[in-house]
Amino acid sequence: MGKLILLVLVLILGVVSMAIGEVSTRVCLADSNTPFPPTDPNFPHIYPDIMVGMKLTIIVDSNIAEPWSGSLAIEEEYWDYGVLSARDYNESMFDYEGSHFDAAGNEAVVWDWEEPGIDGFDLYTGSTGIETGDWFIIDYNATGIGDCNVGFYDHNVSMYDPIYYLMFSHVRTRDFNNDTKVDFRDYAILASYWQETDCNDPNWCEGTDLDVDGSVDVNDLMLFCKYWLARTDGD
């Protein structure tokens, strides 16, 4: 009876340990420090709308100190909307050295993952010197209006099927003068087209017709104000 109880306890503790140990992602602004939280905590991988041109960072972290490999990648149907990039490529090692942190271990590497229909990066910890904490960082740039899903893969689960998607939705920029911030300069551009009724594709009155209905009016002003003082560079 005592052995049976001990066995049950071992199994329970093993399950708890598996539940606690986790490699996961979090999204920050381009500064890599300011959190960019999901829209609803009940849906932790769906994020608020961002403007085209906005840059984010995806950080892979872990509360376990064990060897691991995985990937971040975008499937072909989303290539027109978002782009992933890694940092500080070492051509001789084929490794993006700036995209793995010390906690990922002594032999950690980040390699390109490019094949038909998929584009992203493979992430490998080292086999020694692994610590809990932030392991990898990949940059994300919203390049087109529409939805973009970034797949997060855990190779312990599957090499080719993501365990979840980071889901982003991109809207028209309010940074009309492309200086990385939405401010009075952009408001002045919108005001210069106020009550214009002949906006059309592809310019849409320098982008100020935000709802693309052909005119610049109070609806566009409301959409503009939603991103007042927002920055695309994350500073």
PDB file of C-alpha atoms in Angstrom:
ATOM      1  CA  MET A   1       0.000   0.000   0.000  1.00  0.00           C
ATOM      2  CA  GLY A   2       2.838   2.364   0.888  1.00  0.00           C
ATOM      3  CA  LYS A   3       4.554   1.699  -2.444  1.00  0.00           C
ATOM      4  CA  LEU A   4       1.304   2.385  -4.298  1.00  0.00           C
ATOM      5  CA  ILE A   5       0.877   5.729  -2.528  1.00  0.00           C
ATOM      6  CA  LEU A   6       4.501   6.614  -3.305  1.00  0.00           C
ATOM      7  CA  LEU A   7       4.000   5.737  -6.970  1.00  0.00           C
ATOM      8  CA  VAL A   8       0.879   7.903  -7.155  1.00  0.00           C
ATOM      9  CA  LEU A   9       2.755  10.811  -5.560  1.00  0.00           C
ATOM     10  CA  VAL A  10       5.604  10.454  -8.047  1.00  0.00           C
ATOM     11  CA  LEU A  11       3.149  10.482 -10.948  1.00  0.00           C
ATOM     12  CA  ILE A  12       1.328  13.525  -9.577  1.00  0.00           C
ATOM     13  CA  LEU A  13       4.554  15.419  -8.994  1.00  0.00           C
ATOM     14  CA  GLY A  14       5.694  14.513 -12.487  1.00  0.00           C
ATOM     15  CA  VAL A  15       2.495  15.908 -13.997  1.00  0.00           C
ATOM     16  CA  VAL A  16       2.796  19.082 -11.910  1.00  0.00           C
ATOM     17  CA  SER A  17       6.414  19.479 -12.985  1.00  0.00           C
ATOM     18  CA  MET A  18       5.433  19.130 -16.640  1.00  0.00           C
ATOM     19  CA  ALA A  19       2.682  21.719 -16.198  1.00  0.00           C
ATOM     20  CA  ILE A  20       5.016  24.188 -14.495  1.00  0.00           C
ATOM     21  CA  GLY A  21       7.896  23.818 -16.954  1.00  0.00           C
ATOM     22  CA  GLU A  22       7.146  25.920 -20.006  1.00  0.00           C
ATOM     23  CA  VAL A  23       8.773  27.628 -22.953  1.00  0.00           C
ATOM     24  CA  SER A  24       6.555  30.483 -24.107  1.00  0.00           C
ATOM     25  CA  THR A  25       6.452  33.804 -25.926  1.00  0.00           C
ATOM     26  CA  ARG A  26       5.720  37.370 -24.974  1.00  0.00           C
ATOM     27  CA  VAL A  27       5.407  40.401 -27.222  1.00  0.00           C
ATOM     28  CA  CYS A  28       6.978  43.793 -26.524  1.00  0.00           C
ATOM     29  CA  LEU A  29       7.309  47.071 -28.355  1.00  0.00           C
ATOM     30  CA  ALA A  30      10.403  47.639 -30.473  1.00  0.00           C
ATOM     31  CA  ASP A  31      12.368  48.693 -27.379  1.00  0.00           C
ATOM     32  CA  SER A  32      12.221  45.021 -26.261  1.00  0.00           C
ATOM     33  CA  ASN A  33      11.151  46.107 -22.765  1.00  0.00           C
ATOM     34  CA  THR A  34       7.674  47.637 -22.908  1.00  0.00           C
ATOM     35  CA  PRO A  35       5.046  44.864 -22.852  1.00  0.00           C
ATOM     36  CA  PHE A  36       2.504  44.749 -25.665  1.00  0.00           C
ATOM     37  CA  PRO A  37      -0.279  42.818 -23.930  1.00  0.00           C
ATOM     38  CA  PRO A  38      -2.982  40.812 -25.688  1.00  0.00           C
ATOM     39  CA  THR A  39      -6.417  42.284 -26.259  1.00  0.00           C
ATOM     40  CA  ASP A  40      -8.057  39.920 -23.764  1.00  0.00           C
ATOM     41  CA  PRO A  41      -6.252  37.811 -21.124  1.00  0.00           C
ATOM     42  CA  ASN A  42      -8.648  34.984 -21.965  1.00  0.00           C
ATOM     43  CA  PHE A  43      -7.191  34.938 -25.490  1.00  0.00           C
ATOM     44  CA  PRO A  44      -3.487  35.383 -24.745  1.00  0.00           C
ATOM     45  CA  HIS A  45      -2.212  35.244 -28.334  1.00  0.00           C
ATOM     46  CA  ILE A  46      -4.540  37.790 -29.994  1.00  0.00           C
ATOM     47  CA  TYR A  47      -3.091  41.294 -29.973  1.00  0.00           C
ATOM     48  CA  PRO A  48      -4.532  44.813 -30.429  1.00  0.00           C
ATOM     49  CA  ASP A  49      -4.569  46.362 -33.895  1.00  0.00           C
ATOM     50  CA  ILE A  50      -1.287  47.962 -34.905  1.00  0.00           C
ATOM     51  CA  MET A  51      -0.474  50.461 -37.630  1.00  0.00           C
ATOM     52  CA  VAL A  52       1.362  49.448 -40.766  1.00  0.00           C
ATOM     53  CA  GLY A  53       5.020  50.258 -40.178  1.00  0.00           C
ATOM     54  CA  MET A  54       4.906  49.434 -36.481  1.00  0.00           C
ATOM     55  CA  LYS A  55       7.705  47.276 -35.107  1.00  0.00           C
ATOM     56  CA  LEU A  56       7.382  44.761 -32.277  1.00  0.00           C
ATOM     57  CA  THR A  57       9.647  42.182 -30.673  1.00  0.00           C
ATOM     58  CA  ILE A  58       8.794  38.559 -29.914  1.00  0.00           C
ATOM     59  CA  ILE A  59      10.713  37.136 -26.970  1.00  0.00           C
ATOM     60  CA  VAL A  60      10.925  33.413 -26.247  1.00  0.00           C
ATOM     61  CA  ASP A  61      11.428  32.742 -22.554  1.00  0.00           C
ATOM     62  CA  SER A  62      11.453  29.706 -20.312  1.00  0.00           C
ATOM     63  CA  ASN A  63      11.064  28.707 -16.694  1.00  0.00           C
ATOM     64  CA  ILE A  64      12.995  25.493 -17.288  1.00  0.00           C
ATOM     65  CA  ALA A  65      16.757  25.139 -17.773  1.00  0.00           C
ATOM     66  CA  GLU A  66      16.787  22.256 -20.229  1.00  0.00           C
ATOM     67  CA  PRO A  67      17.802  21.884 -23.897  1.00  0.00           C
ATOM     68  CA  TRP A  68      15.047  22.963 -26.274  1.00  0.00           C
ATOM     69  CA  SER A  69      14.461  23.802 -29.904  1.00  0.00           C
ATOM     70  CA  GLY A  70      11.611  25.492 -31.711  1.00  0.00           C
ATOM     71  CA  SER A  71      10.771  28.038 -34.384  1.00  0.00           C
ATOM     72  CA  LEU A  72       8.996  31.284 -35.159  1.00  0.00           C
ATOM     73  CA  ALA A  73       7.704  31.490 -38.717  1.00  0.00           C
ATOM     74  CA  ILE A  74       5.155  33.057 -41.053  1.00  0.00           C
ATOM     75  CA  GLU A  75       3.295  31.017 -43.651  1.00  0.00           C
ATOM     76  CA  GLU A  76       3.122  32.211 -47.256  1.00  0.00           C
ATOM     77  CA  GLU A  77      -0.469  33.461 -47.098  1.00  0.00           C
ATOM     78  CA  TYR A  78       0.665  36.160 -44.631  1.00  0.00           C
ATOM     79  CA  TRP A  79       3.896  37.263 -46.333  1.00  0.00           C
ATOM     80  CA  ASP A  80       2.305  40.458 -47.673  1.00  0.00           C
ATOM     81  CA  TYR A  81       1.382  41.613 -44.173  1.00  0.00           C
ATOM     82  CA  GLY A  82       4.227  40.910 -41.760  1.00  0.00           C
ATOM     83  CA  VAL A  83       7.947  40.145 -41.708  1.00  0.00           C
ATOM     84  CA  LEU A  84      10.196  38.501 -39.122  1.00  0.00           C
ATOM     85  CA  SER A  85      13.865  39.423 -38.813  1.00  0.00           C
ATOM     86  CA  ALA A  86      16.734  38.325 -36.591  1.00  0.00           C
ATOM     87  CA  ARG A  87      19.773  40.228 -35.357  1.00  0.00           C
ATOM     88  CA  ASP A  88      23.525  40.333 -35.989  1.00  0.00           C
ATOM     89  CA  TYR A  89      24.105  37.631 -38.579  1.00  0.00           C
ATOM     90  CA  ASN A  90      27.432  35.800 -38.329  1.00  0.00           C
ATOM     91  CA  GLU A  91      28.051  34.603 -41.869  1.00  0.00           C
ATOM     92  CA  SER A  92      30.752  32.116 -40.925  1.00  0.00           C
ATOM     93  CA  MET A  93      28.506  30.429 -38.346  1.00  0.00           C
ATOM     94  CA  PHE A  94      25.180  30.965 -40.188  1.00  0.00           C
ATOM     95  CA  ASP A  95      23.965  32.219 -36.809  1.00  0.00           C
ATOM     96  CA  TYR A  96      22.051  35.345 -35.804  1.00  0.00           C
ATOM     97  CA  GLU A  97      24.127  35.976 -32.705  1.00  0.00           C
ATOM     98  CA  GLY A  98      22.117  38.975 -31.536  1.00  0.00           C
ATOM     99  CA  SER A  99      18.899  36.963 -31.348  1.00  0.00           C
ATOM    100  CA  HIS A 100      19.885  34.577 -28.562  1.00  0.00           C
ATOM    101  CA  PHE A 101      20.577  35.572 -24.984  1.00  0.00           C
ATOM    102  CA  ASP A 102      23.151  34.121 -22.599  1.00  0.00           C
ATOM    103  CA  ALA A 103      20.447  32.178 -20.760  1.00  0.00           C
ATOM    104  CA  ALA A 104      19.901  30.059 -23.892  1.00  0.00           C
ATOM    105  CA  GLY A 105      23.216  28.314 -23.278  1.00  0.00           C
ATOM    106  CA  ASN A 106      26.767  28.246 -24.530  1.00  0.00           C
ATOM    107  CA  GLU A 107      26.071  26.776 -27.969  1.00  0.00           C
ATOM    108  CA  ALA A 108      22.724  28.462 -28.696  1.00  0.00           C
ATOM    109  CA  VAL A 109      22.040  29.347 -32.334  1.00  0.00           C
ATOM    110  CA  VAL A 110      19.347  31.006 -34.439  1.00  0.00           C
ATOM    111  CA  TRP A 111      19.201  29.800 -38.031  1.00  0.00           C
ATOM    112  CA  ASP A 112      17.103  30.748 -41.053  1.00  0.00           C
ATOM    113  CA  TRP A 113      14.128  28.522 -41.782  1.00  0.00           C
ATOM    114  CA  GLU A 114      13.250  28.988 -45.432  1.00  0.00           C
ATOM    115  CA  GLU A 115      11.371  26.483 -47.527  1.00  0.00           C
ATOM    116  CA  PRO A 116       8.378  26.597 -49.882  1.00  0.00           C
ATOM    117  CA  GLY A 117       5.431  28.148 -48.065  1.00  0.00           C
ATOM    118  CA  ILE A 118       7.250  29.079 -44.846  1.00  0.00           C
ATOM    119  CA  ASP A 119       9.731  31.735 -43.757  1.00  0.00           C
ATOM    120  CA  GLY A 120      11.157  32.226 -40.288  1.00  0.00           C
ATOM    121  CA  PHE A 121      13.819  31.146 -37.838  1.00  0.00           C
ATOM    122  CA  ASP A 122      14.814  27.969 -36.026  1.00  0.00           C
ATOM    123  CA  LEU A 123      15.816  28.481 -32.405  1.00  0.00           C
ATOM    124  CA  TYR A 124      18.182  26.111 -30.588  1.00  0.00           C
ATOM    125  CA  THR A 125      19.442  26.361 -27.033  1.00  0.00           C
ATOM    126  CA  GLY A 126      22.882  25.113 -26.160  1.00  0.00           C
ATOM    127  CA  SER A 127      23.425  21.835 -24.365  1.00  0.00           C
ATOM    128  CA  THR A 128      25.290  23.460 -21.470  1.00  0.00           C
ATOM    129  CA  GLY A 129      25.005  26.687 -19.522  1.00  0.00           C
ATOM    130  CA  ILE A 130      21.227  26.928 -19.949  1.00  0.00           C
ATOM    131  CA  GLU A 131      19.354  29.084 -17.439  1.00  0.00           C
ATOM    132  CA  THR A 132      15.751  30.111 -16.967  1.00  0.00           C
ATOM    133  CA  GLY A 133      14.770  33.490 -18.376  1.00  0.00           C
ATOM    134  CA  ASP A 134      14.777  35.102 -21.807  1.00  0.00           C
ATOM    135  CA  TRP A 135      16.270  32.849 -24.482  1.00  0.00           C
ATOM    136  CA  PHE A 136      15.587  34.362 -27.907  1.00  0.00           C
ATOM    137  CA  ILE A 137      14.379  37.592 -29.514  1.00  0.00           C
ATOM    138  CA  ILE A 138      12.961  38.042 -33.022  1.00  0.00           C
ATOM    139  CA  ASP A 139      11.790  41.333 -34.538  1.00  0.00           C
ATOM    140  CA  TYR A 140       8.396  41.725 -36.189  1.00  0.00           C
ATOM    141  CA  ASN A 141       7.380  44.437 -38.658  1.00  0.00           C
ATOM    142  CA  ALA A 142       3.828  45.136 -39.845  1.00  0.00           C
ATOM    143  CA  THR A 143       4.237  45.724 -43.579  1.00  0.00           C
ATOM    144  CA  GLY A 144       0.713  45.586 -45.021  1.00  0.00           C
ATOM    145  CA  ILE A 145      -2.928  46.154 -44.114  1.00  0.00           C
ATOM    146  CA  GLY A 146      -4.546  42.905 -43.001  1.00  0.00           C
ATOM    147  CA  ASP A 147      -4.073  40.002 -40.615  1.00  0.00           C
ATOM    148  CA  CYS A 148      -0.816  38.165 -39.976  1.00  0.00           C
ATOM    149  CA  ASN A 149      -0.303  35.042 -37.883  1.00  0.00           C
ATOM    150  CA  VAL A 150       3.135  34.119 -36.565  1.00  0.00           C
ATOM    151  CA  GLY A 151       3.485  30.440 -35.740  1.00  0.00           C
ATOM    152  CA  PHE A 152       5.318  29.373 -32.582  1.00  0.00           C
ATOM    153  CA  TYR A 153       6.724  25.850 -32.840  1.00  0.00           C
ATOM    154  CA  ASP A 154       8.007  23.541 -30.127  1.00  0.00           C
ATOM    155  CA  HIS A 155      10.024  20.774 -31.788  1.00  0.00           C
ATOM    156  CA  ASN A 156       9.331  18.485 -28.850  1.00  0.00           C
ATOM    157  CA  VAL A 157       5.698  18.577 -29.956  1.00  0.00           C
ATOM    158  CA  SER A 158       5.990  18.939 -33.739  1.00  0.00           C
ATOM    159  CA  MET A 159       8.566  20.129 -36.246  1.00  0.00           C
ATOM    160  CA  TYR A 160       5.970  21.377 -38.721  1.00  0.00           C
ATOM    161  CA  ASP A 161       2.809  22.286 -36.794  1.00  0.00           C
ATOM    162  CA  PRO A 162       2.816  25.335 -34.498  1.00  0.00           C
ATOM    163  CA  ILE A 163       1.582  24.917 -30.952  1.00  0.00           C
ATOM    164  CA  TYR A 164      -0.117  28.305 -31.338  1.00  0.00           C
ATOM    165  CA  TYR A 165      -0.198  31.440 -33.463  1.00  0.00           C
ATOM    166  CA  LEU A 166       0.547  35.003 -32.407  1.00  0.00           C
ATOM    167  CA  MET A 167      -2.265  36.864 -34.165  1.00  0.00           C
ATOM    168  CA  PHE A 168      -1.767  40.448 -35.344  1.00  0.00           C
ATOM    169  CA  SER A 169      -4.076  42.756 -37.284  1.00  0.00           C
ATOM    170  CA  HIS A 170      -2.659  45.752 -39.164  1.00  0.00           C
ATOM    171  CA  VAL A 171      -4.520  48.973 -39.920  1.00  0.00           C
ATOM    172  CA  ARG A 172      -3.676  52.036 -41.999  1.00  0.00           C
ATOM    173  CA  THR A 173      -0.934  54.176 -40.572  1.00  0.00           C
ATOM    174  CA  ARG A 174      -1.676  57.519 -38.940  1.00  0.00           C
ATOM    175  CA  ASP A 175       1.965  58.505 -39.298  1.00  0.00           C
ATOM    176  CA  PHE A 176       1.310  60.323 -42.564  1.00  0.00           C
ATOM    177  CA  ASN A 177       4.749  61.974 -42.733  1.00  0.00           C
ATOM    178  CA  ASN A 178       6.644  58.783 -41.841  1.00  0.00           C
ATOM    179  CA  ASP A 179       8.635  60.240 -38.943  1.00  0.00           C
ATOM    180  CA  THR A 180       7.759  57.275 -36.635  1.00  0.00           C
ATOM    181  CA  LYS A 181       5.270  59.165 -34.426  1.00  0.00           C
ATOM    182  CA  VAL A 182       1.673  60.348 -34.674  1.00  0.00           C
ATOM    183  CA  ASP A 183       1.522  63.996 -33.656  1.00  0.00           C
ATOM    184  CA  PHE A 184       0.467  67.503 -34.720  1.00  0.00           C
ATOM    185  CA  ARG A 185       2.426  67.238 -37.962  1.00  0.00           C
ATOM    186  CA  ASP A 186       0.225  64.337 -39.006  1.00  0.00           C
ATOM    187  CA  TYR A 187      -2.870  66.160 -37.761  1.00  0.00           C
ATOM    188  CA  ALA A 188      -1.924  69.103 -39.979  1.00  0.00           C
ATOM    189  CA  ILE A 189      -1.818  66.799 -43.001  1.00  0.00           C
ATOM    190  CA  LEU A 190      -5.253  65.418 -42.131  1.00  0.00           C
ATOM    191  CA  ALA A 191      -6.590  68.952 -41.630  1.00  0.00           C
ATOM    192  CA  SER A 192      -5.281  69.973 -45.054  1.00  0.00           C
ATOM    193  CA  TYR A 193      -7.650  67.418 -46.607  1.00  0.00           C
ATOM    194  CA  TRP A 194     -10.593  68.168 -44.310  1.00  0.00           C
ATOM    195  CA  GLN A 195     -13.928  67.615 -46.099  1.00  0.00           C
ATOM    196  CA  GLU A 196     -12.147  66.532 -49.266  1.00  0.00           C
ATOM    197  CA  THR A 197     -14.579  64.312 -51.197  1.00  0.00           C
ATOM    198  CA  ASP A 198     -12.410  63.023 -54.018  1.00  0.00           C
ATOM    199  CA  CYS A 199     -10.046  60.627 -52.248  1.00  0.00           C
ATOM    200  CA  ASN A 200      -9.319  57.435 -54.142  1.00  0.00           C
ATOM    201  CA  ASP A 201      -7.010  54.469 -54.461  1.00  0.00           C
ATOM    202  CA  PRO A 202      -4.062  54.218 -54.062  1.00  0.00           C
ATOM    203  CA  ASN A 203      -3.256  57.532 -52.333  1.00  0.00           C
ATOM    204  CA  TRP A 204      -6.508  58.121 -50.412  1.00  0.00           C
ATOM    205  CA  CYS A 205      -5.573  61.783 -49.839  1.00  0.00           C
ATOM    206  CA  GLU A 206      -2.104  60.937 -48.472  1.00  0.00           C
ATOM    207  CA  GLY A 207      -3.674  58.238 -46.331  1.00  0.00           C
ATOM    208  CA  THR A 208      -5.913  60.632 -44.397  1.00  0.00           C
ATOM    209  CA  ASP A 209      -9.092  58.973 -45.705  1.00  0.00           C
ATOM    210  CA  LEU A 210      -8.622  56.254 -43.125  1.00  0.00           C
ATOM    211  CA  ASP A 211     -11.958  54.529 -43.696  1.00  0.00           C
ATOM    212  CA  VAL A 212     -11.414  54.733 -47.495  1.00  0.00           C
ATOM    213  CA  ASP A 213     -14.938  55.971 -48.208  1.00  0.00           C
ATOM    214  CA  GLY A 214     -13.751  58.739 -50.541  1.00  0.00           C
ATOM    215  CA  SER A 215     -13.932  61.653 -48.108  1.00  0.00           C
ATOM    216  CA  VAL A 216     -12.048  63.007 -45.095  1.00  0.00           C
ATOM    217  CA  ASP A 217     -14.484  63.695 -42.287  1.00  0.00           C
ATOM    218  CA  VAL A 218     -15.191  63.185 -38.609  1.00  0.00           C
ATOM    219  CA  ASN A 219     -15.013  59.402 -38.958  1.00  0.00           C
ATOM    220  CA  ASP A 220     -11.417  59.675 -40.136  1.00  0.00           C
ATOM    221  CA  LEU A 221     -10.631  62.106 -37.332  1.00  0.00           C
ATOM    222  CA  MET A 222     -11.910  59.599 -34.768  1.00  0.00           C
ATOM    223  CA  LEU A 223      -9.812  56.837 -36.310  1.00  0.00           C
ATOM    224  CA  PHE A 224      -6.800  59.137 -36.289  1.00  0.00           C
ATOM    225  CA  CYS A 225      -7.214  60.087 -32.623  1.00  0.00           C
ATOM    226  CA  LYS A 226      -7.242  56.427 -31.599  1.00  0.00           C
ATOM    227  CA  TYR A 227      -3.482  56.346 -32.254  1.00  0.00           C
ATOM    228  CA  TRP A 228      -2.606  59.833 -31.027  1.00  0.00           C
ATOM    229  CA  LEU A 229       1.071  59.990 -29.968  1.00  0.00           C
ATOM    230  CA  ALA A 230       1.599  56.365 -30.970  1.00  0.00           C
ATOM    231  CA  ARG A 231       5.039  55.481 -32.309  1.00  0.00           C
ATOM    232  CA  THR A 232       5.963  52.917 -34.894  1.00  0.00           C
ATOM    233  CA  ASP A 233       9.516  52.519 -33.582  1.00  0.00           C
ATOM    234  CA  GLY A 234       8.469  51.682 -30.021  1.00  0.00           C
ATOM    235  CA  ASP A 235      10.460  54.457 -28.323  1.00  0.00           C
TER     236      ASP A 235
END
